[in-house]
Short mmCIF file of C-alpha atoms in Angstrom, two decimals:
data_model
loop_
_atom_site.label_atom_id
_atom_site.label_comp_id
_atom_site.label_asym_id
_atom_site.label_seq_id
_atom_site.Cartn_x
_atom_site.Cartn_y
_atom_site.Cartn_z
CA MET A 1 -0.07 -0.13 -0.07
CA ASN A 2 1.54 3.32 -1.00
CA ASP A 3 1.49 6.51 1.38
CA THR A 4 -1.21 8.22 -0.45
CA ALA A 5 -3.60 5.28 0.05
CA VAL A 6 -2.48 5.14 3.82
CA PHE A 7 -3.08 9.11 4.06
CA ALA A 8 -6.36 8.84 2.26
CA ARG A 9 -7.51 6.07 4.75
CA THR A 10 -6.26 7.99 7.81
CA ALA A 11 -7.99 11.14 6.80
CA LEU A 12 -11.29 9.14 6.14
CA GLY A 13 -11.06 7.66 9.52
CA ILE A 14 -10.68 11.06 11.36
CA ALA A 15 -13.52 12.61 9.25
CA LEU A 16 -15.71 9.45 10.28
CA ILE A 17 -14.97 9.94 13.78
CA LEU A 18 -15.86 13.64 13.64
CA ASP A 19 -19.10 12.85 11.63
CA ILE A 20 -20.20 10.32 14.40
CA VAL A 21 -19.56 12.99 16.90
CA GLY A 22 -21.48 15.59 14.99
CA VAL A 23 -24.38 13.09 14.48
CA TYR A 24 -24.36 12.53 18.16
CA VAL A 25 -24.39 16.16 19.09
CA LEU A 26 -27.21 16.70 16.48
CA VAL A 27 -29.42 13.73 18.20
CA THR A 28 -28.56 14.94 21.88
CA THR A 29 -29.44 18.42 21.22
CA TRP A 30 -32.41 18.18 19.00
CA ASN A 31 -34.95 19.48 21.65
CA ASP A 32 -32.52 22.23 22.90
CA TYR A 33 -33.75 25.54 21.95
CA CYS A 34 -31.06 27.71 19.77
CA ASP A 35 -31.95 31.23 18.44
CA LYS A 36 -29.39 30.55 15.56
CA PRO A 37 -29.48 27.68 13.19
CA LEU A 38 -26.42 26.08 14.53
CA ARG A 39 -27.84 22.73 13.60
CA TRP A 40 -27.51 23.57 9.98
CA TYR A 41 -23.85 24.32 10.39
CA VAL A 42 -23.30 20.59 11.87
CA VAL A 43 -25.35 19.02 9.10
CA GLY A 44 -23.11 20.80 6.60
CA SER A 45 -20.08 19.82 8.57
CA VAL A 46 -21.23 16.24 8.35
CA PHE A 47 -22.00 16.18 4.79
CA LEU A 48 -18.74 17.92 3.69
CA SER A 49 -16.44 15.82 5.94
CA SER A 50 -16.62 12.10 5.18
CA PRO A 51 -18.13 12.06 1.65
CA VAL A 52 -15.68 14.68 0.52
CA THR A 53 -12.65 13.01 2.22
CA ALA A 54 -13.70 9.68 0.69
CA VAL A 55 -14.22 11.17 -2.83
CA CYS A 56 -11.04 13.40 -2.84
CA GLY A 57 -8.71 10.45 -1.20
CA PHE A 58 -9.52 7.99 -3.75
CA LEU A 59 -9.71 9.86 -6.99
CA PRO A 60 -6.45 10.11 -8.91
CA TRP A 61 -4.68 13.45 -7.98
CA SER A 62 -3.80 14.45 -11.57
CA SER A 63 -7.08 13.93 -12.94
CA LYS A 64 -9.46 16.89 -13.91
CA SER A 65 -12.21 15.52 -11.87
CA TYR A 66 -10.17 15.68 -8.60
CA LEU A 67 -9.40 19.28 -9.23
CA VAL A 68 -13.00 20.22 -9.88
CA VAL A 69 -14.26 18.29 -6.66
CA GLU A 70 -11.61 19.78 -4.66
CA THR A 71 -12.31 23.37 -5.65
CA VAL A 72 -15.96 23.11 -5.39
CA CYS A 73 -15.79 21.51 -1.95
CA THR A 74 -13.04 23.95 -0.66
CA VAL A 75 -15.42 26.98 -1.60
CA ALA A 76 -18.21 25.28 0.05
CA TYR A 77 -16.42 24.42 3.29
CA GLY A 78 -14.92 28.18 3.17
CA VAL A 79 -18.67 29.35 3.16
CA LEU A 80 -19.54 26.84 5.75
CA VAL A 81 -16.84 28.02 8.07
CA VAL A 82 -17.76 31.56 7.68
CA MET A 83 -21.39 30.97 8.36
CA GLY A 84 -20.70 28.98 11.34
CA THR A 85 -18.18 31.39 12.83
CA THR A 86 -20.98 34.17 12.25
CA LEU A 87 -23.60 32.03 13.93
CA THR A 88 -21.52 30.98 16.72
CA ASN A 89 -20.06 34.37 17.63
CA THR A 90 -23.68 36.11 17.33
CA THR A 91 -25.33 34.06 19.77
CA LEU A 92 -24.92 34.03 23.65
CA PHE A 93 -28.41 32.48 24.17
CA CYS A 94 -27.34 29.10 22.66
CA GLN A 95 -24.32 28.81 24.84
CA ASN A 96 -26.85 28.66 27.70
CA THR A 97 -29.73 26.68 26.34
CA ALA A 98 -27.78 24.26 23.94
CA PRO A 99 -24.14 24.39 25.37
CA VAL A 100 -23.20 20.99 23.82
CA LEU A 101 -24.23 22.20 20.27
CA TRP A 102 -22.67 25.72 20.73
CA TRP A 103 -19.33 24.16 21.98
CA TRP A 104 -19.12 21.62 19.43
CA CYS A 105 -19.72 24.57 16.73
CA PHE A 106 -17.08 26.70 18.45
CA VAL A 107 -14.34 23.95 18.64
CA ASN A 108 -15.01 23.00 14.95
CA ASN A 109 -14.62 26.59 13.92
CA ALA A 110 -11.55 27.01 16.15
CA ILE A 111 -9.92 24.02 14.40
CA ALA A 112 -10.93 25.01 11.04
CA TRP A 113 -9.68 28.41 11.27
CA SER A 114 -6.23 27.16 13.00
CA ILE A 115 -5.86 24.90 9.91
CA ILE A 116 -6.55 27.61 7.36
CA MET A 117 -4.14 30.02 9.21
CA GLY A 118 -1.57 27.28 9.24
CA TYR A 119 -1.68 26.73 5.55
CA LEU A 120 -1.64 30.43 4.80
CA SER A 121 1.26 30.98 7.25
CA LEU A 122 3.04 28.08 5.46
CA THR A 123 2.42 29.45 2.15
CA VAL A 124 3.87 32.89 3.02
CA LEU A 125 6.81 31.30 4.62
CA LEU A 126 7.60 28.89 1.72
CA THR A 127 7.25 31.93 -0.73
CA VAL A 128 9.53 34.07 1.24
CA LEU A 129 12.12 31.31 1.51
CA THR A 130 11.94 30.52 -2.19
CA ALA A 131 12.30 34.18 -3.01
CA VAL A 132 15.47 34.37 -0.56
CA ILE A 133 16.94 31.24 -2.10
CA ALA A 134 16.45 32.29 -5.58
CA ASN A 135 17.83 35.66 -5.19
CA LYS A 136 21.06 34.35 -3.49
CA GLN A 137 21.66 32.41 -6.90
CA LYS A 138 22.44 34.93 -9.46
CA PRO A 139 21.88 34.09 -12.79
CA SER A 140 25.61 34.77 -13.90
CA THR A 141 27.05 32.24 -11.31
CA LEU A 142 24.72 29.63 -12.61
CA ALA A 143 26.05 29.66 -16.09
CA THR A 144 29.76 29.15 -15.11
#
């Protein structure tokens, strides 16, 4: 089994665990009143987690369908995270009446934003390092 298949199976396993927790949160907080539609955020997270991980994990990376699925799902997940952040941060009522639901959404958002900021920081760092390394190698020294 190659490294890509191992990574895909591990990612799918983690996504399935998070989906099980999300469904558990939905079931246990179904009768709790919340003034914001946080349950839709949980449903969106469940539907964008395991199914997308399964599809993207097992499609060939060089295929056009992989690129299309990955792009559409990344945009959808970005919209979902912004929606979840807005809903979670604009209600204090749900924090008191449906604490499990609110905390699941809060932690899920915190993890999502941490991953997004990590990716952005790494991208900026690698871009700067590449520019510095490329600047040190002058074209005239490469020819000799």
